[in-house]
Amino acid sequence: MGGTFDPIHHGHLVAASEVADAYGLSEVVFVPTGSSWQKAGQVRTDGEQRYLMAVIATANDPRFRVSRVDIDRPGDTYTVDTLEELHKQYGPDTSLIFITGADAIAGLHTWHRHDRVLELAQFVGVSRPGFSLADSGDERISVMQVPAMAISSTDIRRRVAQRRTIEYLVPAGVARFIEKQGLYLDTVDER
Ligand code: ATP
Ligand code: MG
């Protein structure tokens, strides 16, 4: 599951858990992006801090791990490179499933080298409140309903900037890390 994870929240974790259960996955790898061109021009939290929050959020779940491939690779993050790298690490006998929310799946055809991307992994698009999840008609992209979590990282950043609570939207350890590091206090309204 790729994402900015700025910060990781319970919407991400429920999506990963549901797909892992439905598809009998041996593990879910969370891959925080390096500098993503899709979010170019926006101020983004340091990759190291986004990585640490993902580690904190997943530490208690033996099915989950976090990969540094994208934050350690210089330059923009392209999913095609991420998947090529994971294929090398896991070997040819491992099949990869890329988990993505309804909003992200809608733009898949605009991704860099999307034909190759779809060769490298099966895609599962999960439902997300506020976005419609149409059957793509493409057998390489499946869709799945998951319990609705109307949570976004954008909303969490805005809440912190407005000194409102983020309790129960993110794992407790992530909320403490955000406080301790003073993240998002100066977020300017993005929407
Ligand atoms: P931002 O608001 O900064 O874009 P986000 O909440 O959308 O953050 P991302 O890191 O952009 O989080 O998303 C990573 C992946 O998780 C994407 O595929 C996205 O569609 C999916 N996702 C994020 N939040 C949810 C949610 N609440 N339910 C289902 N899928 C989600
Ligand atoms: Mg997003």
PDB file of C-alpha atoms and ligand atoms in Angstrom:
ATOM      1  CA  MET A   1       0.000   0.000   0.000  1.00  0.00           C
ATOM      2  CA  GLY A   2       1.618   3.219  -1.161  1.00  0.00           C
ATOM      3  CA  GLY A   3       0.801   6.679   0.096  1.00  0.00           C
ATOM      4  CA  THR A   4       2.107   9.904   1.459  1.00  0.00           C
ATOM      5  CA  PHE A   5       0.966   8.832   4.953  1.00  0.00           C
ATOM      6  CA  ASP A   6       1.238  12.418   6.201  1.00  0.00           C
ATOM      7  CA  PRO A   7       0.159  11.163   8.721  1.00  0.00           C
ATOM      8  CA  ILE A   8      -0.938   7.505   8.586  1.00  0.00           C
ATOM      9  CA  HIS A   9      -4.480   7.115  10.017  1.00  0.00           C
ATOM     10  CA  HIS A  10      -7.119   4.476  10.771  1.00  0.00           C
ATOM     11  CA  GLY A  11      -8.568   4.718   7.235  1.00  0.00           C
ATOM     12  CA  HIS A  12      -5.282   3.324   5.895  1.00  0.00           C
ATOM     13  CA  LEU A  13      -5.098   0.620   8.556  1.00  0.00           C
ATOM     14  CA  VAL A  14      -8.673  -0.610   8.109  1.00  0.00           C
ATOM     15  CA  ALA A  15      -8.229  -0.742   4.316  1.00  0.00           C
ATOM     16  CA  ALA A  16      -5.023  -2.765   4.662  1.00  0.00           C
ATOM     17  CA  SER A  17      -6.496  -5.126   7.234  1.00  0.00           C
ATOM     18  CA  GLU A  18      -9.659  -5.779   5.218  1.00  0.00           C
ATOM     19  CA  VAL A  19      -7.786  -6.516   1.981  1.00  0.00           C
ATOM     20  CA  ALA A  20      -5.261  -8.704   3.820  1.00  0.00           C
ATOM     21  CA  ASP A  21      -8.120 -10.718   5.305  1.00  0.00           C
ATOM     22  CA  ALA A  22     -10.157 -11.017   2.102  1.00  0.00           C
ATOM     23  CA  TYR A  23      -7.174 -11.986  -0.071  1.00  0.00           C
ATOM     24  CA  GLY A  24      -5.317 -14.065   2.533  1.00  0.00           C
ATOM     25  CA  LEU A  25      -2.194 -11.915   2.190  1.00  0.00           C
ATOM     26  CA  SER A  26       0.954 -13.018   3.981  1.00  0.00           C
ATOM     27  CA  GLU A  27       1.792  -9.403   4.757  1.00  0.00           C
ATOM     28  CA  VAL A  28       0.964  -5.808   3.921  1.00  0.00           C
ATOM     29  CA  VAL A  29       3.858  -3.493   3.181  1.00  0.00           C
ATOM     30  CA  PHE A  30       3.226   0.204   3.741  1.00  0.00           C
ATOM     31  CA  VAL A  31       5.428   2.264   1.439  1.00  0.00           C
ATOM     32  CA  PRO A  32       5.605   5.977   2.296  1.00  0.00           C
ATOM     33  CA  THR A  33       6.425   8.059  -0.788  1.00  0.00           C
ATOM     34  CA  GLY A  34       9.564  10.056  -1.313  1.00  0.00           C
ATOM     35  CA  SER A  35       8.835  13.378  -2.970  1.00  0.00           C
ATOM     36  CA  SER A  36       5.686  12.733  -4.944  1.00  0.00           C
ATOM     37  CA  TRP A  37       5.068  14.733  -8.117  1.00  0.00           C
ATOM     38  CA  GLN A  38       1.323  14.286  -7.555  1.00  0.00           C
ATOM     39  CA  LYS A  39       1.660  16.546  -4.518  1.00  0.00           C
ATOM     40  CA  ALA A  40       4.379  18.812  -5.913  1.00  0.00           C
ATOM     41  CA  GLY A  41       4.358  22.342  -4.585  1.00  0.00           C
ATOM     42  CA  GLN A  42       2.758  21.348  -1.291  1.00  0.00           C
ATOM     43  CA  VAL A  43       4.856  21.390   1.857  1.00  0.00           C
ATOM     44  CA  ARG A  44       5.307  17.821   2.980  1.00  0.00           C
ATOM     45  CA  THR A  45       6.566  16.332   6.200  1.00  0.00           C
ATOM     46  CA  ASP A  46      10.036  14.860   6.063  1.00  0.00           C
ATOM     47  CA  GLY A  47      10.061  11.266   4.779  1.00  0.00           C
ATOM     48  CA  GLU A  48      11.807  10.061   7.912  1.00  0.00           C
ATOM     49  CA  GLN A  49       9.000  11.347  10.144  1.00  0.00           C
ATOM     50  CA  ARG A  50       6.278   9.898   7.892  1.00  0.00           C
ATOM     51  CA  TYR A  51       8.174   6.599   7.933  1.00  0.00           C
ATOM     52  CA  LEU A  52       8.424   6.613  11.748  1.00  0.00           C
ATOM     53  CA  MET A  53       4.694   7.299  12.135  1.00  0.00           C
ATOM     54  CA  ALA A  54       3.966   4.333   9.846  1.00  0.00           C
ATOM     55  CA  VAL A  55       6.258   2.146  11.968  1.00  0.00           C
ATOM     56  CA  ILE A  56       4.542   3.286  15.183  1.00  0.00           C
ATOM     57  CA  ALA A  57       1.073   2.680  13.692  1.00  0.00           C
ATOM     58  CA  THR A  58       1.886  -0.826  12.476  1.00  0.00           C
ATOM     59  CA  ALA A  59       4.154  -2.021  15.290  1.00  0.00           C
ATOM     60  CA  ASN A  60       1.477  -4.125  17.014  1.00  0.00           C
ATOM     61  CA  ASP A  61       0.271  -5.952  13.908  1.00  0.00           C
ATOM     62  CA  PRO A  62       2.369  -8.925  12.768  1.00  0.00           C
ATOM     63  CA  ARG A  63       0.811  -8.714   9.270  1.00  0.00           C
ATOM     64  CA  PHE A  64       2.087  -5.197   8.675  1.00  0.00           C
ATOM     65  CA  ARG A  65       5.528  -3.857   7.845  1.00  0.00           C
ATOM     66  CA  VAL A  66       6.891  -0.589   6.466  1.00  0.00           C
ATOM     67  CA  SER A  67       9.319  -0.275   3.577  1.00  0.00           C
ATOM     68  CA  ARG A  68      11.894   2.464   3.061  1.00  0.00           C
ATOM     69  CA  VAL A  69      12.267   1.852  -0.710  1.00  0.00           C
ATOM     70  CA  ASP A  70      10.605   5.094  -1.753  1.00  0.00           C
ATOM     71  CA  ILE A  71      11.981   7.407   0.911  1.00  0.00           C
ATOM     72  CA  ASP A  72      15.521   6.097   0.301  1.00  0.00           C
ATOM     73  CA  ARG A  73      15.318   6.428  -3.514  1.00  0.00           C
ATOM     74  CA  PRO A  74      16.260   9.951  -4.604  1.00  0.00           C
ATOM     75  CA  GLY A  75      13.957  11.905  -6.898  1.00  0.00           C
ATOM     76  CA  ASP A  76      10.238  11.685  -7.458  1.00  0.00           C
ATOM     77  CA  THR A  77       8.344   8.561  -6.468  1.00  0.00           C
ATOM     78  CA  TYR A  78       6.784   6.565  -9.265  1.00  0.00           C
ATOM     79  CA  THR A  79       4.795   3.459  -8.412  1.00  0.00           C
ATOM     80  CA  VAL A  80       6.382   1.632 -11.344  1.00  0.00           C
ATOM     81  CA  ASP A  81       9.816   1.965  -9.655  1.00  0.00           C
ATOM     82  CA  THR A  82       8.395   0.954  -6.277  1.00  0.00           C
ATOM     83  CA  LEU A  83       6.878  -2.212  -7.702  1.00  0.00           C
ATOM     84  CA  GLU A  84      10.010  -3.127  -9.706  1.00  0.00           C
ATOM     85  CA  GLU A  85      12.029  -2.773  -6.507  1.00  0.00           C
ATOM     86  CA  LEU A  86       9.617  -4.852  -4.419  1.00  0.00           C
ATOM     87  CA  HIS A  87       9.614  -7.523  -7.123  1.00  0.00           C
ATOM     88  CA  LYS A  88      13.393  -7.726  -6.881  1.00  0.00           C
ATOM     89  CA  GLN A  89      13.266  -7.956  -3.095  1.00  0.00           C
ATOM     90  CA  TYR A  90      10.532 -10.592  -2.904  1.00  0.00           C
ATOM     91  CA  GLY A  91      11.481 -12.627  -5.966  1.00  0.00           C
ATOM     92  CA  PRO A  92       9.483 -13.812  -8.963  1.00  0.00           C
ATOM     93  CA  ASP A  93       7.320 -16.266  -7.000  1.00  0.00           C
ATOM     94  CA  THR A  94       5.631 -13.554  -4.959  1.00  0.00           C
ATOM     95  CA  SER A  95       2.581 -11.894  -6.415  1.00  0.00           C
ATOM     96  CA  LEU A  96       2.021  -8.311  -5.436  1.00  0.00           C
ATOM     97  CA  ILE A  97      -1.302  -6.661  -4.722  1.00  0.00           C
ATOM     98  CA  PHE A  98      -1.375  -2.881  -4.655  1.00  0.00           C
ATOM     99  CA  ILE A  99      -4.011  -1.525  -2.276  1.00  0.00           C
ATOM    100  CA  THR A 100      -5.446   1.865  -3.076  1.00  0.00           C
ATOM    101  CA  GLY A 101      -8.464   3.971  -2.149  1.00  0.00           C
ATOM    102  CA  ALA A 102     -11.287   4.901  -4.497  1.00  0.00           C
ATOM    103  CA  ASP A 103      -9.864   8.393  -5.065  1.00  0.00           C
ATOM    104  CA  ALA A 104      -6.442   7.131  -6.098  1.00  0.00           C
ATOM    105  CA  ILE A 105      -7.718   4.326  -8.332  1.00  0.00           C
ATOM    106  CA  ALA A 106      -9.692   6.860 -10.367  1.00  0.00           C
ATOM    107  CA  GLY A 107      -6.445   8.467 -11.574  1.00  0.00           C
ATOM    108  CA  LEU A 108      -4.536   5.244 -12.224  1.00  0.00           C
ATOM    109  CA  HIS A 109      -4.532   5.703 -16.011  1.00  0.00           C
ATOM    110  CA  THR A 110      -2.518   8.933 -15.550  1.00  0.00           C
ATOM    111  CA  TRP A 111       0.269   7.186 -13.621  1.00  0.00           C
ATOM    112  CA  HIS A 112       3.726   7.040 -15.166  1.00  0.00           C
ATOM    113  CA  ARG A 113       4.023   3.816 -17.258  1.00  0.00           C
ATOM    114  CA  HIS A 114       0.658   2.588 -16.024  1.00  0.00           C
ATOM    115  CA  ASP A 115       0.690  -0.391 -18.402  1.00  0.00           C
ATOM    116  CA  ARG A 116       3.841  -1.698 -16.756  1.00  0.00           C
ATOM    117  CA  VAL A 117       2.401  -0.844 -13.326  1.00  0.00           C
ATOM    118  CA  LEU A 118      -0.581  -3.085 -14.075  1.00  0.00           C
ATOM    119  CA  GLU A 119       1.731  -5.907 -15.183  1.00  0.00           C
ATOM    120  CA  LEU A 120       3.660  -5.750 -11.921  1.00  0.00           C
ATOM    121  CA  ALA A 121       0.726  -5.928  -9.525  1.00  0.00           C
ATOM    122  CA  GLN A 122      -2.924  -6.741  -9.199  1.00  0.00           C
ATOM    123  CA  PHE A 123      -4.804  -3.642  -7.999  1.00  0.00           C
ATOM    124  CA  VAL A 124      -7.471  -3.580  -5.326  1.00  0.00           C
ATOM    125  CA  GLY A 125      -9.434  -0.359  -4.970  1.00  0.00           C
ATOM    126  CA  VAL A 126     -11.226   0.038  -1.643  1.00  0.00           C
ATOM    127  CA  SER A 127     -14.275   2.182  -0.943  1.00  0.00           C
ATOM    128  CA  ARG A 128     -13.705   5.582   0.643  1.00  0.00           C
ATOM    129  CA  PRO A 129     -16.402   7.988   1.856  1.00  0.00           C
ATOM    130  CA  GLY A 130     -16.892  10.839  -0.624  1.00  0.00           C
ATOM    131  CA  PHE A 131     -15.550   8.956  -3.629  1.00  0.00           C
ATOM    132  CA  SER A 132     -17.398   6.572  -5.899  1.00  0.00           C
ATOM    133  CA  LEU A 133     -15.907   3.197  -6.545  1.00  0.00           C
ATOM    134  CA  ALA A 134     -16.987   2.160 -10.019  1.00  0.00           C
ATOM    135  CA  ASP A 135     -16.109  -1.262 -11.344  1.00  0.00           C
ATOM    136  CA  SER A 136     -13.291  -0.437 -13.729  1.00  0.00           C
ATOM    137  CA  GLY A 137     -14.175  -3.122 -16.247  1.00  0.00           C
ATOM    138  CA  ASP A 138     -10.461  -3.943 -16.147  1.00  0.00           C
ATOM    139  CA  GLU A 139      -9.776  -7.428 -14.768  1.00  0.00           C
ATOM    140  CA  ARG A 140      -6.454  -6.234 -13.347  1.00  0.00           C
ATOM    141  CA  ILE A 141      -8.300  -3.848 -11.010  1.00  0.00           C
ATOM    142  CA  SER A 142     -10.672  -5.289  -8.399  1.00  0.00           C
ATOM    143  CA  VAL A 143     -12.873  -3.273  -6.118  1.00  0.00           C
ATOM    144  CA  MET A 144     -13.813  -3.992  -2.530  1.00  0.00           C
ATOM    145  CA  GLN A 145     -16.139  -2.435   0.029  1.00  0.00           C
ATOM    146  CA  VAL A 146     -14.536  -1.760   3.408  1.00  0.00           C
ATOM    147  CA  PRO A 147     -16.088  -0.211   6.548  1.00  0.00           C
ATOM    148  CA  ALA A 148     -16.387   3.516   5.907  1.00  0.00           C
ATOM    149  CA  MET A 149     -13.734   5.636   7.585  1.00  0.00           C
ATOM    150  CA  ALA A 150     -14.281   9.302   6.772  1.00  0.00           C
ATOM    151  CA  ILE A 151     -10.719  10.182   7.712  1.00  0.00           C
ATOM    152  CA  SER A 152      -8.086  11.939   5.610  1.00  0.00           C
ATOM    153  CA  SER A 153      -4.560  13.123   6.373  1.00  0.00           C
ATOM    154  CA  THR A 154      -5.597  16.555   5.068  1.00  0.00           C
ATOM    155  CA  ASP A 155      -8.290  16.772   7.742  1.00  0.00           C
ATOM    156  CA  ILE A 156      -5.888  15.595  10.453  1.00  0.00           C
ATOM    157  CA  ARG A 157      -3.306  18.257   9.489  1.00  0.00           C
ATOM    158  CA  ARG A 158      -6.013  20.915   9.518  1.00  0.00           C
ATOM    159  CA  ARG A 159      -7.290  19.789  12.920  1.00  0.00           C
ATOM    160  CA  VAL A 160      -3.818  19.982  14.442  1.00  0.00           C
ATOM    161  CA  ALA A 161      -3.324  23.479  13.000  1.00  0.00           C
ATOM    162  CA  GLN A 162      -6.666  24.504  14.533  1.00  0.00           C
ATOM    163  CA  ARG A 163      -5.686  22.903  17.869  1.00  0.00           C
ATOM    164  CA  ARG A 164      -8.587  20.436  17.594  1.00  0.00           C
ATOM    165  CA  THR A 165      -8.379  16.798  18.672  1.00  0.00           C
ATOM    166  CA  ILE A 166      -7.209  13.966  16.417  1.00  0.00           C
ATOM    167  CA  GLU A 167      -7.835  11.347  19.108  1.00  0.00           C
ATOM    168  CA  TYR A 168      -9.115   7.998  17.699  1.00  0.00           C
ATOM    169  CA  LEU A 169      -8.557   9.126  14.102  1.00  0.00           C
ATOM    170  CA  VAL A 170      -4.940   7.995  14.280  1.00  0.00           C
ATOM    171  CA  PRO A 171      -3.357   5.373  16.561  1.00  0.00           C
ATOM    172  CA  ALA A 172      -2.558   6.820  20.000  1.00  0.00           C
ATOM    173  CA  GLY A 173       1.182   6.494  19.428  1.00  0.00           C
ATOM    174  CA  VAL A 174       0.929   8.525  16.224  1.00  0.00           C
ATOM    175  CA  ALA A 175      -1.019  11.277  18.004  1.00  0.00           C
ATOM    176  CA  ARG A 176       1.697  11.421  20.706  1.00  0.00           C
ATOM    177  CA  PHE A 177       4.452  11.531  18.046  1.00  0.00           C
ATOM    178  CA  ILE A 178       2.721  14.421  16.259  1.00  0.00           C
ATOM    179  CA  GLU A 179       2.519  16.342  19.549  1.00  0.00           C
ATOM    180  CA  LYS A 180       6.059  15.545  20.562  1.00  0.00           C
ATOM    181  CA  GLN A 181       7.503  16.609  17.192  1.00  0.00           C
ATOM    182  CA  GLY A 182       5.194  19.602  16.860  1.00  0.00           C
ATOM    183  CA  LEU A 183       4.022  18.486  13.411  1.00  0.00           C
ATOM    184  CA  TYR A 184       1.264  20.256  11.435  1.00  0.00           C
ATOM    185  CA  LEU A 185       0.894  23.210  13.827  1.00  0.00           C
ATOM    186  CA  ASP A 186       1.506  25.692  11.016  1.00  0.00           C
ATOM    187  CA  THR A 187      -0.488  23.923   8.289  1.00  0.00           C
ATOM    188  CA  VAL A 188      -2.180  26.451   6.048  1.00  0.00           C
ATOM    189  CA  ASP A 189      -5.722  25.644   4.986  1.00  0.00           C
ATOM    190  CA  GLU A 190      -5.441  23.411   1.925  1.00  0.00           C
ATOM    191  CA  ARG A 191      -9.078  23.375   0.870  1.00  0.00           C
TER     192      ARG A 191
HETATM  193  P1  ATP B   1      -4.172  13.384   1.900  1.00  0.00           P
HETATM  194  O1  ATP B   1      -5.433  13.977   2.445  1.00  0.00           O
HETATM  195  O2  ATP B   1      -2.908  14.066   2.334  1.00  0.00           O
HETATM  196  O3  ATP B   1      -4.215  13.098   0.423  1.00  0.00           O
HETATM  197  P2  ATP B   1      -4.987  10.669   2.471  1.00  0.00           P
HETATM  198  O4  ATP B   1      -5.813  10.543   3.695  1.00  0.00           O
HETATM  199  O5  ATP B   1      -5.692  10.680   1.159  1.00  0.00           O
HETATM  200  O6  ATP B   1      -4.054  11.952   2.626  1.00  0.00           O
HETATM  201  P3  ATP B   1      -2.834   9.193   1.325  1.00  0.00           P
HETATM  202  O7  ATP B   1      -1.513   8.969   1.975  1.00  0.00           O
HETATM  203  O8  ATP B   1      -2.970  10.205   0.241  1.00  0.00           O
HETATM  204  O9  ATP B   1      -3.884   9.546   2.514  1.00  0.00           O
HETATM  205  O10 ATP B   1      -3.461   7.828   0.832  1.00  0.00           O
HETATM  206  C1  ATP B   1      -2.780   6.599   0.681  1.00  0.00           C
HETATM  207  C2  ATP B   1      -3.764   5.572   0.147  1.00  0.00           C
HETATM  208  O11 ATP B   1      -4.779   5.296   1.127  1.00  0.00           O
HETATM  209  C3  ATP B   1      -4.524   6.056  -1.094  1.00  0.00           C
HETATM  210  O12 ATP B   1      -4.678   4.945  -1.969  1.00  0.00           O
HETATM  211  C4  ATP B   1      -5.866   6.496  -0.537  1.00  0.00           C
HETATM  212  O13 ATP B   1      -6.889   6.410  -1.509  1.00  0.00           O
HETATM  213  C5  ATP B   1      -6.074   5.490   0.591  1.00  0.00           C
HETATM  214  N1  ATP B   1      -6.917   6.021   1.661  1.00  0.00           N
HETATM  215  C6  ATP B   1      -6.654   7.119   2.427  1.00  0.00           C
HETATM  216  N2  ATP B   1      -7.611   7.331   3.331  1.00  0.00           N
HETATM  217  C7  ATP B   1      -8.547   6.358   3.157  1.00  0.00           C
HETATM  218  C8  ATP B   1      -9.794   6.063   3.798  1.00  0.00           C
HETATM  219  N3  ATP B   1     -10.277   6.825   4.777  1.00  0.00           N
HETATM  220  N4  ATP B   1     -10.490   4.972   3.354  1.00  0.00           N
HETATM  221  C9  ATP B   1      -9.991   4.228   2.340  1.00  0.00           C
HETATM  222  N5  ATP B   1      -8.822   4.447   1.692  1.00  0.00           N
HETATM  223  C10 ATP B   1      -8.097   5.499   2.092  1.00  0.00           C
HETATM  224 MG    MG B   2      -4.700  11.294  -0.591  1.00  0.00          MG
END
